[in-house]
Short mmCIF file of C-alpha atoms in Angstrom, two decimals:
data_model
loop_
_atom_site.label_atom_id
_atom_site.label_comp_id
_atom_site.label_asym_id
_atom_site.label_seq_id
_atom_site.Cartn_x
_atom_site.Cartn_y
_atom_site.Cartn_z
CA MET A 1 27.95 8.16 4.88
CA ASN A 2 28.11 11.65 6.41
CA GLN A 3 24.59 12.33 5.14
CA ILE A 4 23.27 9.32 7.05
CA LEU A 5 24.96 10.43 10.27
CA TYR A 6 23.73 14.00 9.93
CA ALA A 7 20.15 12.96 9.14
CA GLY A 8 19.91 10.52 12.05
CA ALA A 9 21.52 12.88 14.56
CA ILE A 10 19.43 15.91 13.56
CA GLY A 11 16.19 13.88 13.59
CA LEU A 12 17.04 12.53 17.06
CA PHE A 13 17.93 15.96 18.43
CA LEU A 14 14.82 17.65 17.07
CA THR A 15 12.34 15.18 18.59
CA LEU A 16 14.19 15.04 21.90
CA ILE A 17 13.84 18.80 22.37
CA GLY A 18 10.75 19.41 20.25
CA THR A 19 8.39 16.73 21.58
CA PRO A 20 8.08 18.23 25.11
CA LEU A 21 7.19 21.57 23.52
CA LEU A 22 4.50 19.83 21.49
CA ILE A 23 3.24 18.08 24.64
CA LYS A 24 2.76 21.43 26.38
CA LEU A 25 1.00 22.91 23.35
CA LEU A 26 -1.38 19.96 22.95
CA ALA A 27 -2.09 19.82 26.69
CA ARG A 28 -2.88 23.56 26.74
CA LYS A 29 -5.40 23.09 23.93
CA GLY A 30 -6.89 20.02 25.59
CA TYR A 31 -6.04 17.68 22.72
CA GLY A 32 -6.04 14.51 24.78
CA GLN A 33 -6.46 10.88 23.79
CA TYR A 34 -9.94 9.36 23.76
CA ILE A 35 -9.95 5.86 25.31
CA ARG A 36 -12.65 3.44 24.21
CA ASP A 37 -14.69 1.85 26.98
CA ASP A 38 -14.33 -1.64 25.47
CA GLY A 39 -10.51 -1.59 25.71
CA PRO A 40 -8.39 -3.14 28.47
CA ARG A 41 -9.29 -1.65 31.85
CA GLY A 42 -5.70 -0.64 32.53
CA HIS A 43 -5.90 1.86 29.68
CA ALA A 44 -8.47 4.07 31.38
CA GLY A 45 -5.68 6.02 33.07
CA LYS A 46 -4.32 7.03 29.65
CA ARG A 47 -7.39 9.17 28.95
CA GLY A 48 -6.41 12.76 28.31
CA THR A 49 -2.77 12.05 27.38
CA PRO A 50 -1.81 14.43 24.53
CA THR A 51 -2.08 12.79 21.13
CA MET A 52 -1.18 13.69 17.52
CA GLY A 53 2.49 13.34 18.55
CA GLY A 54 3.28 12.12 15.05
CA ILE A 55 3.55 15.81 14.18
CA ALA A 56 6.86 15.85 16.07
CA PHE A 57 8.67 13.14 14.12
CA ILE A 58 7.11 14.05 10.77
CA LEU A 59 8.42 17.62 11.03
CA ALA A 60 11.72 16.44 12.51
CA THR A 61 12.25 14.05 9.60
CA LEU A 62 11.50 16.70 7.00
CA VAL A 63 13.79 19.23 8.68
CA ALA A 64 16.55 16.65 9.21
CA TYR A 65 16.50 15.68 5.53
CA ALA A 66 16.53 19.31 4.35
CA ALA A 67 19.25 20.32 6.84
CA THR A 68 21.40 17.38 5.76
CA LYS A 69 21.22 18.50 2.15
CA VAL A 70 22.17 22.06 3.09
CA ILE A 71 25.08 20.94 5.31
CA THR A 72 26.53 18.47 2.80
CA GLY A 73 25.71 20.43 -0.36
CA GLU A 74 24.08 17.34 -1.90
CA SER A 75 20.93 17.65 -3.98
CA PRO A 76 17.61 16.03 -3.02
CA THR A 77 16.49 13.12 -5.19
CA TYR A 78 13.13 12.06 -6.55
CA PRO A 79 13.00 8.77 -4.55
CA GLY A 80 13.80 10.59 -1.31
CA PHE A 81 11.25 13.29 -2.05
CA LEU A 82 8.53 10.76 -2.91
CA VAL A 83 8.98 8.76 0.30
CA LEU A 84 8.81 11.98 2.32
CA PHE A 85 5.72 13.06 0.35
CA LEU A 86 4.03 9.73 1.09
CA MET A 87 4.90 10.00 4.79
CA ALA A 88 3.63 13.58 5.07
CA GLY A 89 0.52 12.95 2.97
CA MET A 90 -0.55 9.97 5.04
CA GLY A 91 0.25 12.01 8.14
CA VAL A 92 -2.19 14.71 7.00
CA VAL A 93 -4.94 12.10 6.61
CA GLY A 94 -4.16 10.81 10.10
CA PHE A 95 -4.12 14.35 11.50
CA LEU A 96 -7.62 15.03 10.18
CA ASP A 97 -8.78 11.77 11.76
CA ASP A 98 -7.22 12.68 15.12
CA TYR A 99 -8.52 16.23 14.99
CA ILE A 100 -12.11 15.11 14.44
CA LYS A 101 -11.84 12.60 17.29
CA ILE A 102 -10.65 15.29 19.68
CA VAL A 103 -12.46 18.45 18.61
CA LYS A 104 -15.71 16.91 17.36
CA ARG A 105 -15.69 14.30 20.16
CA ARG A 106 -16.39 11.58 17.63
CA SER A 107 -14.57 8.46 18.79
CA LEU A 108 -14.04 6.97 15.32
CA GLY A 109 -12.72 10.20 13.75
CA LEU A 110 -13.08 10.49 9.98
CA ARG A 111 -15.84 8.52 8.34
CA ALA A 112 -14.45 5.28 6.93
CA GLY A 113 -15.11 6.39 3.36
CA ALA A 114 -13.43 9.76 3.81
CA LYS A 115 -10.40 8.23 5.51
CA MET A 116 -10.02 5.63 2.77
CA ALA A 117 -10.43 8.28 0.08
CA GLY A 118 -7.65 10.37 1.61
CA GLN A 119 -5.30 7.40 1.76
CA LEU A 120 -6.13 6.42 -1.82
CA ILE A 121 -5.51 9.92 -3.17
CA VAL A 122 -2.10 10.17 -1.52
CA GLY A 123 -1.19 6.63 -2.54
CA ILE A 124 -2.23 7.07 -6.18
CA VAL A 125 -0.27 10.32 -6.52
CA PHE A 126 2.81 8.61 -5.06
CA ALA A 127 2.48 5.56 -7.32
CA LEU A 128 1.99 7.59 -10.51
CA LEU A 129 4.96 9.85 -9.75
CA ALA A 130 7.16 6.91 -8.71
CA ILE A 131 7.14 5.45 -12.24
CA ARG A 132 8.16 8.76 -13.80
CA PHE A 133 11.33 10.87 -13.61
CA ALA A 134 13.81 8.40 -15.11
CA ASP A 135 17.48 9.26 -14.59
CA ASP A 136 20.14 9.18 -17.31
CA ARG A 137 20.36 5.39 -16.89
CA GLY A 138 16.60 4.97 -17.38
CA GLN A 139 15.92 4.13 -13.73
CA THR A 140 12.69 5.47 -12.22
CA PRO A 141 12.13 5.68 -8.44
CA ALA A 142 9.93 2.56 -8.59
CA SER A 143 9.94 -0.46 -10.85
CA LEU A 144 7.05 -2.03 -12.76
CA LYS A 145 8.23 -5.45 -11.59
CA LEU A 146 7.54 -7.13 -8.27
CA SER A 147 10.51 -7.37 -5.94
CA PHE A 148 11.78 -9.34 -2.96
CA VAL A 149 15.43 -8.44 -2.44
CA THR A 150 15.51 -7.16 -6.01
CA ASP A 151 13.20 -7.13 -9.04
CA PHE A 152 11.95 -10.45 -10.39
CA GLY A 153 9.39 -11.76 -12.84
CA TRP A 154 7.57 -9.93 -15.60
CA THR A 155 6.63 -6.30 -15.90
CA ILE A 156 3.14 -5.89 -14.41
CA GLY A 157 2.30 -2.60 -16.18
CA PRO A 158 1.38 0.78 -14.68
CA VAL A 159 -2.23 -0.05 -13.74
CA LEU A 160 -1.39 -3.17 -11.77
CA PHE A 161 1.59 -1.38 -10.26
CA VAL A 162 -0.67 1.37 -8.89
CA VAL A 163 -3.01 -1.28 -7.43
CA TRP A 164 -0.05 -3.13 -5.88
CA ALA A 165 1.43 0.07 -4.46
CA LEU A 166 -1.94 1.04 -2.95
CA PHE A 167 -2.24 -2.38 -1.34
CA MET A 168 1.19 -2.02 0.25
CA ILE A 169 0.55 1.53 1.44
CA LEU A 170 -2.85 0.71 2.94
CA ALA A 171 -1.62 -2.53 4.49
CA MET A 172 1.42 -0.97 6.17
CA SER A 173 -0.26 2.25 7.31
CA ASN A 174 -3.13 0.34 8.87
CA GLY A 175 -0.72 -2.30 10.22
CA VAL A 176 1.26 0.32 12.13
CA ASN A 177 -2.03 1.89 13.22
CA LEU A 178 -3.19 -1.42 14.73
CA THR A 179 0.18 -1.91 16.43
CA ASP A 180 0.01 1.51 18.07
CA GLY A 181 -1.98 0.35 21.08
CA LEU A 182 0.63 0.23 23.83
CA ASP A 183 3.16 2.83 25.02
CA GLY A 184 6.16 2.83 22.69
CA LEU A 185 5.26 -0.39 20.87
CA ALA A 186 4.82 0.94 17.32
CA THR A 187 7.52 3.58 17.73
CA GLY A 188 10.18 1.14 18.91
CA ALA A 189 9.27 -1.41 16.25
CA SER A 190 9.47 1.29 13.55
CA VAL A 191 12.92 2.37 14.74
CA MET A 192 14.18 -1.16 14.08
CA VAL A 193 12.71 -1.37 10.58
CA PHE A 194 14.03 2.07 9.61
CA GLY A 195 17.42 0.95 10.90
CA GLY A 196 17.16 -2.04 8.59
CA TYR A 197 16.36 0.19 5.63
CA THR A 198 19.27 2.46 6.47
CA PHE A 199 21.55 -0.58 6.15
CA ILE A 200 19.83 -1.76 2.95
CA GLY A 201 20.13 1.66 1.30
CA LEU A 202 23.80 1.94 2.18
CA TRP A 203 24.51 -1.59 0.93
CA GLN A 204 22.66 -0.95 -2.32
CA PHE A 205 24.62 2.26 -2.83
CA GLN A 206 27.94 0.49 -2.34
CA ASN A 207 26.89 -2.20 -4.83
CA SER A 208 24.89 0.00 -7.21
CA CYS A 209 25.09 -0.60 -10.95
CA ALA A 210 25.81 3.12 -11.23
CA ASN A 211 29.17 2.29 -9.64
CA ALA A 212 29.64 -0.92 -11.62
CA MET A 213 33.06 0.10 -12.94
CA GLU A 214 34.36 0.37 -9.36
CA LEU A 215 33.01 -3.02 -8.21
CA THR A 216 35.13 -6.15 -8.05
CA ASP A 217 32.19 -8.12 -9.47
CA PRO A 218 30.12 -5.78 -11.70
CA ALA A 219 27.74 -8.63 -12.58
CA SER A 220 26.35 -8.60 -9.04
CA CYS A 221 25.42 -4.92 -9.04
CA ILE A 222 22.02 -3.71 -7.76
CA GLU A 223 19.63 -1.68 -9.93
CA VAL A 224 18.05 0.89 -7.58
CA ARG A 225 17.79 4.61 -8.21
CA ASP A 226 19.51 6.81 -5.57
CA PRO A 227 19.72 4.20 -2.79
CA LEU A 228 21.98 6.42 -0.67
CA ASP A 229 19.25 9.05 -0.44
CA LEU A 230 16.75 6.39 0.62
CA ALA A 231 19.20 5.51 3.41
CA VAL A 232 19.30 9.19 4.40
CA VAL A 233 15.48 9.29 4.63
CA ALA A 234 15.43 6.05 6.63
CA ALA A 235 18.12 7.38 8.98
CA ALA A 236 16.20 10.63 9.52
CA LEU A 237 13.08 8.62 10.35
CA MET A 238 15.01 6.28 12.64
CA GLY A 239 16.57 9.17 14.56
CA ALA A 240 13.28 11.10 14.78
CA CYS A 241 11.38 8.06 16.06
CA PHE A 242 14.16 7.25 18.53
CA GLY A 243 13.91 10.73 20.03
CA PHE A 244 10.12 10.52 20.13
CA LEU A 245 10.37 7.15 21.92
CA TRP A 246 11.99 8.93 24.89
CA TRP A 247 8.61 10.60 25.53
CA ASN A 248 6.37 7.86 24.14
CA THR A 249 7.67 4.93 26.18
CA SER A 250 5.79 3.76 29.28
CA PRO A 251 4.34 5.74 30.93
CA ALA A 252 3.79 7.71 27.73
CA LYS A 253 3.70 11.49 27.94
CA ILE A 254 2.34 11.66 24.39
CA PHE A 255 0.81 9.33 21.79
CA MET A 256 1.59 9.43 18.08
CA GLY A 257 -2.08 9.09 17.10
CA ASP A 258 -3.21 8.26 13.59
CA THR A 259 -1.10 11.25 12.53
CA GLY A 260 2.01 9.25 13.33
CA SER A 261 0.94 5.68 12.63
CA LEU A 262 -0.35 6.35 9.11
CA ALA A 263 2.76 8.42 8.34
CA LEU A 264 5.12 5.67 9.53
CA GLY A 265 3.26 3.00 7.57
CA GLY A 266 3.39 5.14 4.45
CA ALA A 267 7.12 5.75 4.88
CA LEU A 268 7.79 2.02 5.28
CA ALA A 269 5.81 1.17 2.15
CA GLY A 270 7.53 3.96 0.22
CA LEU A 271 10.99 2.76 1.23
CA ALA A 272 10.14 -0.81 0.24
CA ILE A 273 8.78 0.21 -3.16
CA CYS A 274 11.66 2.54 -4.02
CA SER A 275 14.37 0.16 -2.75
CA ARG A 276 12.94 -2.81 -4.69
CA THR A 277 12.28 -4.81 -1.49
CA GLU A 278 8.50 -4.91 -1.57
CA LEU A 279 7.88 -8.49 -0.42
CA LEU A 280 10.85 -8.34 1.97
CA LEU A 281 8.94 -5.69 3.94
CA ALA A 282 6.61 -8.44 5.16
CA VAL A 283 9.63 -9.98 6.92
CA LEU A 284 11.32 -6.77 8.05
CA GLY A 285 8.01 -5.48 9.43
CA GLY A 286 6.93 -8.90 10.66
CA LEU A 287 5.40 -7.59 13.90
CA PHE A 288 3.04 -5.31 11.97
CA VAL A 289 2.02 -8.25 9.77
CA LEU A 290 1.49 -10.52 12.80
CA ILE A 291 -0.71 -7.98 14.59
CA THR A 292 -2.71 -7.24 11.44
CA MET A 293 -3.31 -10.95 10.85
CA SER A 294 -4.56 -11.33 14.43
CA VAL A 295 -7.33 -8.84 13.62
CA VAL A 296 -8.14 -10.59 10.33
CA ILE A 297 -8.32 -13.97 12.09
CA GLN A 298 -10.43 -12.59 14.93
CA VAL A 299 -12.95 -10.90 12.64
CA GLY A 300 -13.07 -13.85 10.22
CA SER A 301 -13.56 -16.39 12.98
CA PHE A 302 -16.32 -14.39 14.64
CA LYS A 303 -18.20 -13.87 11.39
CA LEU A 304 -17.89 -17.52 10.33
CA THR A 305 -18.33 -19.34 13.65
CA GLY A 306 -19.49 -16.72 16.14
CA LYS A 307 -16.41 -17.50 18.28
CA ARG A 308 -13.30 -15.47 19.03
CA VAL A 309 -9.80 -16.90 18.68
CA PHE A 310 -8.22 -14.25 20.94
CA ARG A 311 -9.54 -12.65 24.08
CA MET A 312 -9.20 -9.34 22.28
CA ALA A 313 -7.64 -8.11 19.04
CA PRO A 314 -5.17 -6.69 18.10
CA LEU A 315 -2.87 -9.34 19.51
CA GLN A 316 -1.12 -7.14 22.10
CA HIS A 317 -4.40 -6.70 23.98
CA HIS A 318 -4.94 -10.47 24.09
CA PHE A 319 -1.79 -10.83 26.18
CA GLU A 320 -2.76 -7.90 28.37
CA LEU A 321 -6.03 -9.66 29.18
CA LYS A 322 -4.05 -12.82 29.98
CA GLY A 323 -2.32 -10.87 32.75
CA TRP A 324 0.90 -9.68 31.09
CA SER A 325 1.92 -6.17 32.10
CA GLU A 326 2.01 -3.54 29.38
CA VAL A 327 5.80 -3.21 29.62
CA LEU A 328 6.24 -6.99 29.37
CA VAL A 329 4.12 -7.14 26.22
CA VAL A 330 6.02 -4.25 24.63
CA VAL A 331 9.48 -5.65 25.38
CA ARG A 332 8.61 -9.14 24.15
CA PHE A 333 6.99 -7.77 21.00
CA TRP A 334 10.06 -5.59 20.42
CA THR A 335 12.10 -8.79 20.68
CA ILE A 336 9.94 -10.40 17.99
CA GLN A 337 10.38 -7.33 15.79
CA GLY A 338 14.15 -7.40 16.29
CA ILE A 339 14.24 -11.03 15.16
CA CYS A 340 12.17 -10.10 12.10
CA VAL A 341 14.62 -7.34 11.11
CA ILE A 342 17.61 -9.65 11.57
CA ALA A 343 15.88 -12.32 9.48
CA GLY A 344 14.99 -9.78 6.81
CA LEU A 345 18.54 -8.45 6.56
CA GLY A 346 19.83 -12.03 6.42
CA LEU A 347 17.51 -12.79 3.52
CA PHE A 348 18.52 -9.55 1.81
CA TYR A 349 22.23 -10.42 2.04
CA ALA A 350 21.64 -14.04 1.02
CA GLY A 351 19.62 -12.92 -2.00
CA TRP A 352 22.34 -10.48 -3.03
CA ALA A 353 25.11 -13.05 -2.56
CA ALA A 354 23.19 -15.68 -4.53
CA GLY A 355 22.44 -13.22 -7.33
#
């Protein structure tokens, strides 16, 4: 429990004091946000706001995790390391995308093929490593079975597992990327999901099969490798994003950029895979799913019928064009995300109780 408190507090402190320093550095170098001309008119005033702010919470998370291990004397674990690797690796891909947008003045950043290749390389390395490094109980960081609140069904084999893991990583990283269109929206939503995973990791640790002899009902134990360390990673991310939100909320002094959105999506997918809650992530991160589906529906409808379902996609911009203020959209979407997290945790507890 002390590890979770240390990780969250250190992550929060580092982004609260570190983000303004990053803002000054990025502003001095002229690394400002490019605003597309076809976006909502109210966004024109955001042009030039420092971007690539994801650097702040990525570094804060890594330092918070490492500092927590030094303070408590606990050893890092493979699941914790892999989630951090996935976060940082996706962040590097996003950083290259942001850097090209700003320095090369190319609005779309990395070529689509190069960006996809970078995400695939990071995702494949994560997936292959996640099914190795079994502990003395034979538990690897990830399972070769699908999972909702725990593993179910048949073993899908390493090849299909890699494909499934890549789908999750790409879906969540791009889902957070699409959500990151309004001040604080993606950051605040991510804080809630990481809070949910902090609770899930702690609950799994308290009911872990590794502690089966200490449980009142050993038959209901949970098979997850090092769930407490996953909670530490989630807490570090939650604290780091919370501190970043102080500077990212409306009117934003800095944007996370693709550096941050791809990293957060990767971290969410990594936590879901390593905590055996893969399908539950669709509920916990319901806002990201909703916004992604709005883009799929918009593109599909236009290609099939030539008509648009929404005034603009992603969904948050549709409501802006209907006359909602940016703050109103963000607060209401945060409310939706909060409901999703509550529903996800309810399903998690119900699944554990029924099991």
